[in-house]
PDB file of C-alpha atoms in Angstrom:
ATOM      1  CA  MET A  24     118.014  99.638 101.416  1.00 90.00           C
ATOM      2  CA  ILE A  25     116.071  97.211 103.632  1.00 97.00           C
ATOM      3  CA  THR A  26     117.203  93.581 103.573  1.00 98.00           C
ATOM      4  CA  ILE A  27     114.545  91.010 104.454  1.00 98.00           C
ATOM      5  CA  GLN A  28     115.693  88.267 106.822  1.00 97.00           C
ATOM      6  CA  GLU A  29     112.264  86.673 107.242  1.00 97.00           C
ATOM      7  CA  GLY A  30     109.225  87.545 105.144  1.00 97.00           C
ATOM      8  CA  GLY A  31     106.478  86.630 107.584  1.00 96.00           C
ATOM      9  CA  ILE A  32     103.319  84.846 106.451  1.00 96.00           C
ATOM     10  CA  ALA A  33     102.121  87.245 103.749  1.00 97.00           C
ATOM     11  CA  SER A  34     104.040  90.514 103.476  1.00 98.00           C
ATOM     12  CA  THR A  35     103.801  92.684 100.379  1.00 98.00           C
ATOM     13  CA  VAL A  36     104.618  96.194  99.218  1.00 98.00           C
ATOM     14  CA  GLN A  37     101.440  98.290  98.914  1.00 98.00           C
ATOM     15  CA  ASP A  38     100.469 101.903  98.299  1.00 98.00           C
ATOM     16  CA  ARG A  39      96.933 103.311  98.032  1.00 97.00           C
ATOM     17  CA  GLY A  40      96.198 101.305  94.895  1.00 97.00           C
ATOM     18  CA  ARG A  41      96.161 101.021  91.134  1.00 96.00           C
ATOM     19  CA  PHE A  42      93.260 103.006  89.727  1.00 94.00           C
ATOM     20  CA  GLY A  43      91.690 103.518  86.312  1.00 93.00           C
ATOM     21  CA  HIS A  44      91.974  99.933  85.054  1.00 94.00           C
ATOM     22  CA  TYR A  45      88.872  98.280  86.500  1.00 91.00           C
ATOM     23  CA  HIS A  46      87.263  98.108  83.066  1.00 90.00           C
ATOM     24  CA  ILE A  47      89.983  95.738  81.841  1.00 92.00           C
ATOM     25  CA  GLY A  48      89.645  93.462  84.860  1.00 91.00           C
ATOM     26  CA  MET A  49      92.495  94.941  86.916  1.00 95.00           C
ATOM     27  CA  PRO A  50      91.569  95.428  90.598  1.00 95.00           C
ATOM     28  CA  PRO A  51      93.178  98.283  92.528  1.00 96.00           C
ATOM     29  CA  SER A  52      95.165  96.165  95.012  1.00 97.00           C
ATOM     30  CA  GLY A  53      96.701  98.580  97.542  1.00 98.00           C
ATOM     31  CA  ALA A  54      96.646  98.609 101.334  1.00 98.00           C
ATOM     32  CA  MET A  55      93.801  96.635 102.889  1.00 98.00           C
ATOM     33  CA  ASP A  56      93.635  99.095 105.809  1.00 98.00           C
ATOM     34  CA  LYS A  57      94.132 102.474 104.196  1.00 98.00           C
ATOM     35  CA  TYR A  58      93.769 104.323 107.498  1.00 98.00           C
ATOM     36  CA  ALA A  59      96.702 102.497 109.123  1.00 98.00           C
ATOM     37  CA  HIS A  60      98.747 102.744 105.911  1.00 98.00           C
ATOM     38  CA  THR A  61      98.143 106.491 105.607  1.00 98.00           C
ATOM     39  CA  VAL A  62      98.890 107.291 109.241  1.00 98.00           C
ATOM     40  CA  ALA A  63     102.148 105.315 109.054  1.00 98.00           C
ATOM     41  CA  ASN A  64     103.193 107.446 106.094  1.00 98.00           C
ATOM     42  CA  TYR A  65     102.254 110.706 107.807  1.00 98.00           C
ATOM     43  CA  LEU A  66     104.285 109.753 110.880  1.00 98.00           C
ATOM     44  CA  VAL A  67     107.483 109.589 108.790  1.00 97.00           C
ATOM     45  CA  GLY A  68     106.749 112.642 106.636  1.00 96.00           C
ATOM     46  CA  ASN A  69     105.637 110.790 103.504  1.00 97.00           C
ATOM     47  CA  ASN A  70     102.591 111.575 101.419  1.00 96.00           C
ATOM     48  CA  ALA A  71      99.648 109.187 101.735  1.00 96.00           C
ATOM     49  CA  ASP A  72     100.470 107.270  98.558  1.00 96.00           C
ATOM     50  CA  ALA A  73     104.047 106.296  99.432  1.00 98.00           C
ATOM     51  CA  ALA A  74     104.549 102.535  99.429  1.00 98.00           C
ATOM     52  CA  THR A  75     104.648 100.693 102.750  1.00 98.00           C
ATOM     53  CA  ILE A  76     105.124  97.054 103.716  1.00 98.00           C
ATOM     54  CA  GLU A  77     101.835  95.380 104.607  1.00 98.00           C
ATOM     55  CA  MET A  78     102.284  92.394 106.946  1.00 98.00           C
ATOM     56  CA  THR A  79      99.516  89.878 107.601  1.00 98.00           C
ATOM     57  CA  TYR A  80      99.282  87.947 110.901  1.00 97.00           C
ATOM     58  CA  GLN A  81     103.075  87.819 111.268  1.00 97.00           C
ATOM     59  CA  GLY A  82     105.609  90.552 110.603  1.00 97.00           C
ATOM     60  CA  ILE A  83     108.954  90.607 108.864  1.00 98.00           C
ATOM     61  CA  THR A  84     112.475  90.539 110.228  1.00 98.00           C
ATOM     62  CA  ALA A  85     114.713  93.001 108.372  1.00 98.00           C
ATOM     63  CA  THR A  86     117.961  94.933 108.631  1.00 98.00           C
ATOM     64  CA  PHE A  87     118.584  98.518 107.542  1.00 97.00           C
ATOM     65  CA  ASP A  88     121.641  99.323 105.450  1.00 96.00           C
ATOM     66  CA  GLU A  89     121.584 102.987 106.488  1.00 94.00           C
ATOM     67  CA  ASP A  90     119.963 105.308 108.999  1.00 96.00           C
ATOM     68  CA  ALA A  91     116.199 105.585 108.570  1.00 97.00           C
ATOM     69  CA  VAL A  92     113.018 106.903 110.148  1.00 98.00           C
ATOM     70  CA  ILE A  93     110.150 104.425 110.451  1.00 98.00           C
ATOM     71  CA  ALA A  94     106.644 103.990 111.849  1.00 98.00           C
ATOM     72  CA  ILE A  95     104.581 100.858 112.412  1.00 98.00           C
ATOM     73  CA  THR A  96     100.784 101.021 112.592  1.00 98.00           C
ATOM     74  CA  GLY A  97      97.843  98.656 112.394  1.00 98.00           C
ATOM     75  CA  ALA A  98      97.846  95.281 114.120  1.00 97.00           C
ATOM     76  CA  ASP A  99      99.990  94.914 117.233  1.00 96.00           C
ATOM     77  CA  MET A 100     102.910  92.656 116.254  1.00 97.00           C
ATOM     78  CA  SER A 101     105.123  93.529 119.241  1.00 97.00           C
ATOM     79  CA  PRO A 102     107.949  95.113 117.196  1.00 98.00           C
ATOM     80  CA  THR A 103     111.515  95.129 118.490  1.00 98.00           C
ATOM     81  CA  LEU A 104     114.640  96.916 117.336  1.00 97.00           C
ATOM     82  CA  ASN A 105     117.827  94.998 118.172  1.00 96.00           C
ATOM     83  CA  GLY A 106     115.768  93.013 120.661  1.00 95.00           C
ATOM     84  CA  GLU A 107     114.341  96.076 122.449  1.00 97.00           C
ATOM     85  CA  SER A 108     110.614  96.845 122.267  1.00 97.00           C
ATOM     86  CA  ILE A 109     109.563  99.879 120.251  1.00 97.00           C
ATOM     87  CA  GLY A 110     106.220 101.619 120.112  1.00 95.00           C
ATOM     88  CA  THR A 111     103.585 101.481 117.420  1.00 97.00           C
ATOM     89  CA  TRP A 112     101.708 104.460 115.987  1.00 98.00           C
ATOM     90  CA  GLU A 113     104.811 106.578 116.606  1.00 97.00           C
ATOM     91  CA  THR A 114     107.940 107.724 114.784  1.00 98.00           C
ATOM     92  CA  VAL A 115     111.142 105.768 115.462  1.00 98.00           C
ATOM     93  CA  ALA A 116     114.773 106.388 114.459  1.00 97.00           C
ATOM     94  CA  VAL A 117     116.736 103.442 113.054  1.00 97.00           C
ATOM     95  CA  ASP A 118     120.516 103.302 112.714  1.00 97.00           C
ATOM     96  CA  ALA A 119     122.434 101.551 109.943  1.00 97.00           C
ATOM     97  CA  GLY A 120     122.795  97.867 110.802  1.00 97.00           C
ATOM     98  CA  ASP A 121     119.779  97.751 113.119  1.00 97.00           C
ATOM     99  CA  GLU A 122     117.521  94.701 112.987  1.00 98.00           C
ATOM    100  CA  LEU A 123     113.756  95.137 113.123  1.00 98.00           C
ATOM    101  CA  GLU A 124     111.630  92.148 114.087  1.00 98.00           C
ATOM    102  CA  LEU A 125     107.862  91.831 114.275  1.00 98.00           C
ATOM    103  CA  ALA A 126     106.096  88.833 115.818  1.00 97.00           C
ATOM    104  CA  PHE A 127     102.578  87.418 115.434  1.00 97.00           C
ATOM    105  CA  ALA A 128      99.638  89.798 115.671  1.00 96.00           C
ATOM    106  CA  THR A 129      97.911  89.897 119.040  1.00 93.00           C
ATOM    107  CA  GLU A 130      95.249  92.422 118.018  1.00 93.00           C
ATOM    108  CA  GLY A 131      94.217  93.039 114.438  1.00 96.00           C
ATOM    109  CA  ALA A 132      95.467  91.167 111.383  1.00 97.00           C
ATOM    110  CA  ARG A 133      97.602  93.597 109.368  1.00 98.00           C
ATOM    111  CA  ALA A 134     100.444  95.926 110.310  1.00 98.00           C
ATOM    112  CA  TYR A 135     102.117  98.560 108.136  1.00 98.00           C
ATOM    113  CA  LEU A 136     105.779  99.551 108.097  1.00 98.00           C
ATOM    114  CA  ALA A 137     106.453 102.984 106.617  1.00 98.00           C
ATOM    115  CA  VAL A 138     109.950 104.312 105.986  1.00 98.00           C
ATOM    116  CA  ALA A 139     110.719 107.974 105.295  1.00 97.00           C
ATOM    117  CA  GLY A 140     111.070 108.207 101.516  1.00 97.00           C
ATOM    118  CA  GLY A 141     108.797 105.227 100.888  1.00 97.00           C
ATOM    119  CA  VAL A 142     109.603 101.774  99.533  1.00 98.00           C
ATOM    120  CA  ASP A 143     110.925 102.721  96.099  1.00 97.00           C
ATOM    121  CA  VAL A 144     110.011  99.743  93.922  1.00 98.00           C
ATOM    122  CA  PRO A 145     109.088 100.467  90.274  1.00 97.00           C
ATOM    123  CA  GLU A 146     105.570 101.601  89.447  1.00 97.00           C
ATOM    124  CA  VAL A 147     103.428  99.296  87.311  1.00 97.00           C
ATOM    125  CA  MET A 148     100.319 100.858  85.770  1.00 96.00           C
ATOM    126  CA  GLY A 149     100.738 103.875  88.013  1.00 96.00           C
ATOM    127  CA  SER A 150     101.150 102.040  91.330  1.00 97.00           C
ATOM    128  CA  ARG A 151     103.778 100.251  93.406  1.00 98.00           C
ATOM    129  CA  SER A 152     101.160  97.921  94.884  1.00 98.00           C
ATOM    130  CA  THR A 153     101.689  94.179  94.661  1.00 98.00           C
ATOM    131  CA  TYR A 154      99.050  92.111  92.858  1.00 97.00           C
ATOM    132  CA  THR A 155     100.272  88.582  93.477  1.00 96.00           C
ATOM    133  CA  LEU A 156      97.566  86.787  91.472  1.00 94.00           C
ATOM    134  CA  VAL A 157      99.142  87.981  88.219  1.00 94.00           C
ATOM    135  CA  GLY A 158     102.609  88.775  89.583  1.00 96.00           C
ATOM    136  CA  ILE A 159     102.898  92.520  89.044  1.00 97.00           C
ATOM    137  CA  GLY A 160     103.992  95.463  91.183  1.00 97.00           C
ATOM    138  CA  GLY A 161     105.754  95.482  94.525  1.00 97.00           C
ATOM    139  CA  HIS A 162     108.918  93.390  94.706  1.00 98.00           C
ATOM    140  CA  GLU A 163     108.855  91.070  91.700  1.00 97.00           C
ATOM    141  CA  GLY A 164     105.070  90.817  91.958  1.00 97.00           C
ATOM    142  CA  ARG A 165     105.150  88.528  94.990  1.00 97.00           C
ATOM    143  CA  GLY A 166     105.296  88.333  98.763  1.00 97.00           C
ATOM    144  CA  LEU A 167     108.553  89.186 100.494  1.00 98.00           C
ATOM    145  CA  GLU A 168     111.121  86.461 101.144  1.00 97.00           C
ATOM    146  CA  GLU A 169     114.464  86.037 102.862  1.00 97.00           C
ATOM    147  CA  GLY A 170     117.204  87.868 100.959  1.00 97.00           C
ATOM    148  CA  ASP A 171     114.972  90.427  99.245  1.00 97.00           C
ATOM    149  CA  GLU A 172     116.432  93.938  99.115  1.00 97.00           C
ATOM    150  CA  LEU A 173     114.027  96.865  99.010  1.00 98.00           C
ATOM    151  CA  PRO A 174     115.268 100.309  97.948  1.00 97.00           C
ATOM    152  CA  ILE A 175     114.105 103.343  99.908  1.00 97.00           C
ATOM    153  CA  GLY A 176     113.304 106.615  98.182  1.00 96.00           C
ATOM    154  CA  GLU A 177     114.581 110.085  98.963  1.00 93.00           C
ATOM    155  CA  ALA A 178     112.745 111.549 101.939  1.00 93.00           C
ATOM    156  CA  ASP A 179     111.100 114.946 101.777  1.00 86.00           C
ATOM    157  CA  GLY A 180     112.069 117.533 104.377  1.00 85.00           C
ATOM    158  CA  THR A 181     113.764 116.431 107.585  1.00 89.00           C
ATOM    159  CA  PRO A 182     111.913 113.356 108.889  1.00 93.00           C
ATOM    160  CA  SER A 183     114.405 113.015 111.752  1.00 92.00           C
ATOM    161  CA  GLU A 184     112.605 115.955 113.382  1.00 93.00           C
ATOM    162  CA  LEU A 185     109.495 113.748 113.652  1.00 95.00           C
ATOM    163  CA  VAL A 186     111.231 111.108 115.789  1.00 95.00           C
ATOM    164  CA  ASP A 187     109.281 110.353 118.993  1.00 95.00           C
ATOM    165  CA  THR A 188     106.071 111.784 117.539  1.00 96.00           C
ATOM    166  CA  GLN A 189     103.263 109.630 118.906  1.00 96.00           C
ATOM    167  CA  LEU A 190      99.713 109.491 117.619  1.00 97.00           C
ATOM    168  CA  ASP A 191      97.119 110.623 120.156  1.00 95.00           C
ATOM    169  CA  ASP A 192      95.190 107.706 121.627  1.00 95.00           C
ATOM    170  CA  GLU A 193      91.914 109.079 120.278  1.00 95.00           C
ATOM    171  CA  TYR A 194      93.129 108.353 116.742  1.00 97.00           C
ATOM    172  CA  VAL A 195      94.325 104.791 117.405  1.00 96.00           C
ATOM    173  CA  PRO A 196      91.684 102.187 116.420  1.00 94.00           C
ATOM    174  CA  SER A 197      90.933  99.269 118.740  1.00 89.00           C
ATOM    175  CA  TYR A 198      89.875  96.619 116.158  1.00 88.00           C
ATOM    176  CA  ALA A 199      87.249  95.388 118.616  1.00 79.00           C
ATOM    177  CA  ASP A 200      85.017  92.513 117.497  1.00 77.00           C
ATOM    178  CA  GLU A 201      81.877  94.292 118.627  1.00 77.00           C
ATOM    179  CA  ASP A 202      82.412  97.167 116.174  1.00 87.00           C
ATOM    180  CA  THR A 203      79.851  96.721 113.407  1.00 94.00           C
ATOM    181  CA  VAL A 204      80.843  96.782 109.752  1.00 96.00           C
ATOM    182  CA  ARG A 205      78.534  99.097 107.826  1.00 97.00           C
ATOM    183  CA  ILE A 206      77.120  98.035 104.465  1.00 97.00           C
ATOM    184  CA  VAL A 207      74.916  99.513 101.752  1.00 97.00           C
ATOM    185  CA  ILE A 208      72.279  96.972 100.708  1.00 95.00           C
ATOM    186  CA  GLY A 209      72.184  96.134  96.953  1.00 88.00           C
ATOM    187  CA  LEU A 210      72.833  95.555  93.984  1.00 87.00           C
ATOM    188  CA  THR A 211      70.852  92.319  93.797  1.00 88.00           C
ATOM    189  CA  SER A 212      69.466  92.048  97.320  1.00 91.00           C
ATOM    190  CA  TYR A 213      66.014  91.698  95.768  1.00 87.00           C
ATOM    191  CA  ARG A 214      66.977  88.078  95.061  1.00 88.00           C
ATOM    192  CA  LEU A 215      67.092  87.220  98.778  1.00 91.00           C
ATOM    193  CA  THR A 216      64.038  86.102 100.702  1.00 91.00           C
ATOM    194  CA  ASP A 217      62.741  88.616 103.230  1.00 92.00           C
ATOM    195  CA  GLU A 218      63.967  86.395 106.063  1.00 93.00           C
ATOM    196  CA  SER A 219      67.457  86.246 104.568  1.00 92.00           C
ATOM    197  CA  LYS A 220      67.620  90.012 104.113  1.00 91.00           C
ATOM    198  CA  GLU A 221      66.966  90.392 107.843  1.00 93.00           C
ATOM    199  CA  ARG A 222      69.411  87.600 108.666  1.00 94.00           C
ATOM    200  CA  LEU A 223      72.246  89.336 106.816  1.00 94.00           C
ATOM    201  CA  CYS A 224      72.380  92.156 109.372  1.00 94.00           C
ATOM    202  CA  GLU A 225      71.091  90.253 112.417  1.00 94.00           C
ATOM    203  CA  ALA A 226      73.362  87.194 112.321  1.00 95.00           C
ATOM    204  CA  GLU A 227      76.758  86.775 113.908  1.00 96.00           C
ATOM    205  CA  TRP A 228      79.236  85.942 111.150  1.00 96.00           C
ATOM    206  CA  LYS A 229      82.687  84.465 111.702  1.00 97.00           C
ATOM    207  CA  VAL A 230      85.762  85.103 109.561  1.00 97.00           C
ATOM    208  CA  SER A 231      86.701  81.748 108.026  1.00 96.00           C
ATOM    209  CA  ALA A 232      90.204  80.473 107.293  1.00 94.00           C
ATOM    210  CA  GLU A 233      89.550  81.514 103.678  1.00 93.00           C
ATOM    211  CA  ALA A 234      90.128  85.218 104.231  1.00 95.00           C
ATOM    212  CA  ASP A 235      92.835  87.064 102.325  1.00 96.00           C
ATOM    213  CA  ARG A 236      93.464  90.019 100.032  1.00 97.00           C
ATOM    214  CA  THR A 237      91.054  88.575  97.454  1.00 96.00           C
ATOM    215  CA  GLY A 238      88.065  88.036  99.717  1.00 96.00           C
ATOM    216  CA  TYR A 239      86.761  87.312 103.197  1.00 97.00           C
ATOM    217  CA  ARG A 240      84.577  84.206 103.341  1.00 96.00           C
ATOM    218  CA  LEU A 241      82.272  84.327 106.356  1.00 97.00           C
ATOM    219  CA  GLU A 242      80.755  81.425 108.275  1.00 96.00           C
ATOM    220  CA  GLY A 243      77.219  81.597 109.593  1.00 95.00           C
ATOM    221  CA  PRO A 244      73.637  80.814 108.635  1.00 94.00           C
ATOM    222  CA  GLU A 245      72.800  80.162 104.998  1.00 90.00           C
ATOM    223  CA  LEU A 246      71.059  82.881 103.046  1.00 91.00           C
ATOM    224  CA  GLU A 247      68.267  81.770 100.746  1.00 89.00           C
ATOM    225  CA  PHE A 248      67.116  83.137  97.417  1.00 88.00           C
ATOM    226  CA  LYS A 249      63.631  83.538  96.022  1.00 87.00           C
ATOM    227  CA  GLU A 250      62.667  80.884  93.509  1.00 85.00           C
ATOM    228  CA  ARG A 251      62.482  82.019  89.918  1.00 85.00           C
ATOM    229  CA  GLU A 252      63.142  80.893  86.372  1.00 84.00           C
ATOM    230  CA  GLN A 253      66.744  81.885  85.728  1.00 82.00           C
ATOM    231  CA  PRO A 254      67.066  84.494  82.955  1.00 84.00           C
ATOM    232  CA  PHE A 255      69.101  83.909  79.822  1.00 82.00           C
ATOM    233  CA  GLY A 256      72.775  84.483  80.584  1.00 83.00           C
ATOM    234  CA  ALA A 257      72.567  83.527  84.256  1.00 83.00           C
ATOM    235  CA  GLY A 258      73.793  80.243  85.708  1.00 84.00           C
ATOM    236  CA  THR A 259      71.507  77.560  87.073  1.00 83.00           C
ATOM    237  CA  ASP A 260      72.232  78.178  90.769  1.00 82.00           C
ATOM    238  CA  PRO A 261      69.699  80.485  92.471  1.00 80.00           C
ATOM    239  CA  SER A 262      72.583  82.759  93.530  1.00 80.00           C
ATOM    240  CA  ASN A 263      73.544  83.341  89.882  1.00 82.00           C
ATOM    241  CA  VAL A 264      72.615  86.481  87.971  1.00 85.00           C
ATOM    242  CA  VAL A 265      73.494  87.846  84.573  1.00 86.00           C
ATOM    243  CA  ASP A 266      77.109  89.050  84.858  1.00 86.00           C
ATOM    244  CA  LEU A 267      77.630  92.397  86.545  1.00 87.00           C
ATOM    245  CA  GLY A 268      80.488  94.474  87.941  1.00 89.00           C
ATOM    246  CA  TYR A 269      81.677  93.874  91.502  1.00 92.00           C
ATOM    247  CA  PRO A 270      82.476  96.954  93.602  1.00 92.00           C
ATOM    248  CA  ILE A 271      85.357  96.566  96.049  1.00 95.00           C
ATOM    249  CA  GLY A 272      83.738  95.457  99.290  1.00 96.00           C
ATOM    250  CA  SER A 273      80.750  93.849  97.579  1.00 96.00           C
ATOM    251  CA  ILE A 274      79.183  90.861  99.317  1.00 96.00           C
ATOM    252  CA  GLN A 275      78.662  87.798  97.145  1.00 93.00           C
ATOM    253  CA  VAL A 276      76.355  85.111  98.450  1.00 90.00           C
ATOM    254  CA  PRO A 277      76.933  81.599  97.158  1.00 83.00           C
ATOM    255  CA  GLN A 278      74.833  80.539 100.216  1.00 74.00           C
ATOM    256  CA  LYS A 279      77.205  82.272 102.686  1.00 84.00           C
ATOM    257  CA  PRO A 280      78.769  85.726 102.282  1.00 93.00           C
ATOM    258  CA  ILE A 281      82.118  86.442 100.657  1.00 95.00           C
ATOM    259  CA  VAL A 282      83.270  90.052 100.921  1.00 97.00           C
ATOM    260  CA  LEU A 283      85.438  90.973  97.939  1.00 97.00           C
ATOM    261  CA  MET A 284      88.606  92.807  98.919  1.00 97.00           C
ATOM    262  CA  GLN A 285      91.445  94.713  97.216  1.00 97.00           C
ATOM    263  CA  ASP A 286      92.666  91.922  94.899  1.00 96.00           C
ATOM    264  CA  ALA A 287      89.266  90.515  93.917  1.00 95.00           C
ATOM    265  CA  VAL A 288      87.925  89.942  90.426  1.00 91.00           C
ATOM    266  CA  THR A 289      86.072  92.912  88.975  1.00 91.00           C
ATOM    267  CA  GLY A 290      82.902  91.186  87.790  1.00 90.00           C
ATOM    268  CA  GLY A 291      80.990  87.948  87.409  1.00 87.00           C
ATOM    269  CA  GLY A 292      77.692  86.175  87.828  1.00 85.00           C
ATOM    270  CA  TYR A 293      77.095  85.897  91.585  1.00 87.00           C
ATOM    271  CA  SER A 294      74.491  87.976  93.365  1.00 88.00           C
ATOM    272  CA  THR A 295      75.983  90.883  95.289  1.00 91.00           C
ATOM    273  CA  VAL A 296      73.551  91.718  98.075  1.00 94.00           C
ATOM    274  CA  GLY A 297      75.470  94.538  99.719  1.00 95.00           C
ATOM    275  CA  THR A 298      78.735  96.456  99.783  1.00 97.00           C
ATOM    276  CA  VAL A 299      80.967  97.199 102.766  1.00 98.00           C
ATOM    277  CA  ILE A 300      81.412 100.973 102.841  1.00 98.00           C
ATOM    278  CA  SER A 301      84.904 102.270 102.092  1.00 97.00           C
ATOM    279  CA  ALA A 302      85.319 103.729 105.596  1.00 97.00           C
ATOM    280  CA  ASP A 303      84.856 100.267 107.158  1.00 97.00           C
ATOM    281  CA  ARG A 304      86.809  98.007 104.798  1.00 97.00           C
ATOM    282  CA  GLY A 305      89.944  98.519 106.871  1.00 96.00           C
ATOM    283  CA  LEU A 306      88.031  97.468 109.987  1.00 96.00           C
ATOM    284  CA  LEU A 307      87.028  94.215 108.286  1.00 97.00           C
ATOM    285  CA  ALA A 308      90.578  93.691 106.990  1.00 97.00           C
ATOM    286  CA  GLN A 309      91.809  93.791 110.601  1.00 97.00           C
ATOM    287  CA  ARG A 310      89.338  91.109 111.770  1.00 96.00           C
ATOM    288  CA  GLN A 311      91.217  87.881 112.460  1.00 96.00           C
ATOM    289  CA  THR A 312      90.190  84.364 111.471  1.00 95.00           C
ATOM    290  CA  HIS A 313      87.347  82.990 113.670  1.00 95.00           C
ATOM    291  CA  LYS A 314      86.531  86.485 114.968  1.00 95.00           C
ATOM    292  CA  SER A 315      82.972  87.822 114.782  1.00 95.00           C
ATOM    293  CA  VAL A 316      81.576  90.216 112.186  1.00 96.00           C
ATOM    294  CA  TYR A 317      78.249  92.039 112.492  1.00 96.00           C
ATOM    295  CA  PHE A 318      76.817  94.014 109.582  1.00 97.00           C
ATOM    296  CA  GLU A 319      74.857  97.254 109.956  1.00 97.00           C
ATOM    297  CA  ALA A 320      72.849  98.611 107.028  1.00 96.00           C
ATOM    298  CA  VAL A 321      73.286 102.285 106.083  1.00 97.00           C
ATOM    299  CA  ASP A 322      72.250 104.299 103.052  1.00 97.00           C
ATOM    300  CA  VAL A 323      74.510 105.891 100.457  1.00 97.00           C
ATOM    301  CA  ASP A 324      74.401 109.321 102.098  1.00 98.00           C
ATOM    302  CA  GLU A 325      75.538 107.811 105.400  1.00 98.00           C
ATOM    303  CA  ALA A 326      78.313 105.921 103.607  1.00 98.00           C
ATOM    304  CA  ILE A 327      79.562 109.129 101.987  1.00 98.00           C
ATOM    305  CA  ALA A 328      79.405 110.956 105.316  1.00 98.00           C
ATOM    306  CA  ALA A 329      81.457 108.181 106.953  1.00 97.00           C
ATOM    307  CA  ARG A 330      84.082 108.446 104.213  1.00 97.00           C
ATOM    308  CA  GLU A 331      84.258 112.217 104.614  1.00 98.00           C
ATOM    309  CA  ALA A 332      84.590 111.856 108.393  1.00 97.00           C
ATOM    310  CA  ARG A 333      87.478 109.409 107.951  1.00 97.00           C
ATOM    311  CA  ASP A 334      89.186 111.719 105.463  1.00 97.00           C
ATOM    312  CA  ASP A 335      88.731 114.704 107.798  1.00 97.00           C
ATOM    313  CA  ARG A 336      90.243 112.665 110.625  1.00 97.00           C
ATOM    314  CA  LEU A 337      93.266 111.805 108.484  1.00 98.00           C
ATOM    315  CA  GLU A 338      93.688 115.435 107.473  1.00 97.00           C
ATOM    316  CA  THR A 339      93.610 116.445 111.150  1.00 97.00           C
ATOM    317  CA  ILE A 340      96.263 113.836 111.928  1.00 97.00           C
ATOM    318  CA  ARG A 341      98.433 115.025 109.040  1.00 96.00           C
ATOM    319  CA  ALA A 342      98.208 118.644 110.167  1.00 96.00           C
ATOM    320  CA  GLU A 343      99.001 117.798 113.797  1.00 94.00           C
ATOM    321  CA  ILE A 344     102.042 115.733 112.797  1.00 94.00           C
ATOM    322  CA  GLU A 345     103.311 118.425 110.424  1.00 89.00           C
ATOM    323  CA  SER A 346     102.995 121.026 113.160  1.00 86.00           C
ATOM    324  CA  THR A 347     105.643 119.115 115.164  1.00 77.00           C
ATOM    325  CA  ASN A 348     108.141 119.192 112.283  1.00 66.00           C
TER     326      ASN A 348
END
């Protein structure tokens, strides 16, 4: 059992997501940065889908009721155990009664705490992920608060043998602002003027204060739409189209971009002029408020290749960690 002393700003239980329900309006939820979430699980001997604690901008303070093996990845929140600094992207032993504290993020926006055995909250629609907008999954369908008690599942194997395993530096992301976020142009990019299409990938965008698990609103130049007579079923605003489905990562443009994230609605009537590729959504999720975002257009084949490269990288990490156990 983990007992929460302080819940941080926005900390929730997440796994890889809730799939197969998009057609009824249920988004997948799940970890915003799947790379960091997955590596944290591998470092403690869990499978990739075990539930972790996702912490946004500020981490939790918690005590452990029994011995445990943990790993913290993602944003640097300067974790301490009983007041002593501990490393990130490595496997750490925790004794019963120990207090773990994470501070504010200095690089990146989201950190992940994995515990051997996983956070063992009940599954809802096949996932332990929290979807706070409707109050399902995770711990009571909400963010973590003081006094919450989270059960830990039974660990596979002997995770204690992984203690002191540290991820090679080459696998640790930097979350640098200059890293471009790759997008596939479409579905309704034809609605933009030619100048605005160019502006989308040439402009410097800034993450606004309205950036969360539902969507990332970006500040920057306005994007303009071609004039036309709106078709039946579309709204009166030039950015409106006849309702369509929204892929995760799709970029809506009610004048300025909003990138839809893990908890976003599944469809509606705004133009979606591009989609952040799955391999780069975690990079965007780690971009802090007021930080810069630059888009780079790629085609579908390049997007698939990037996803395969990320998956190969994770498989290499898993194999290297297992070889130490």
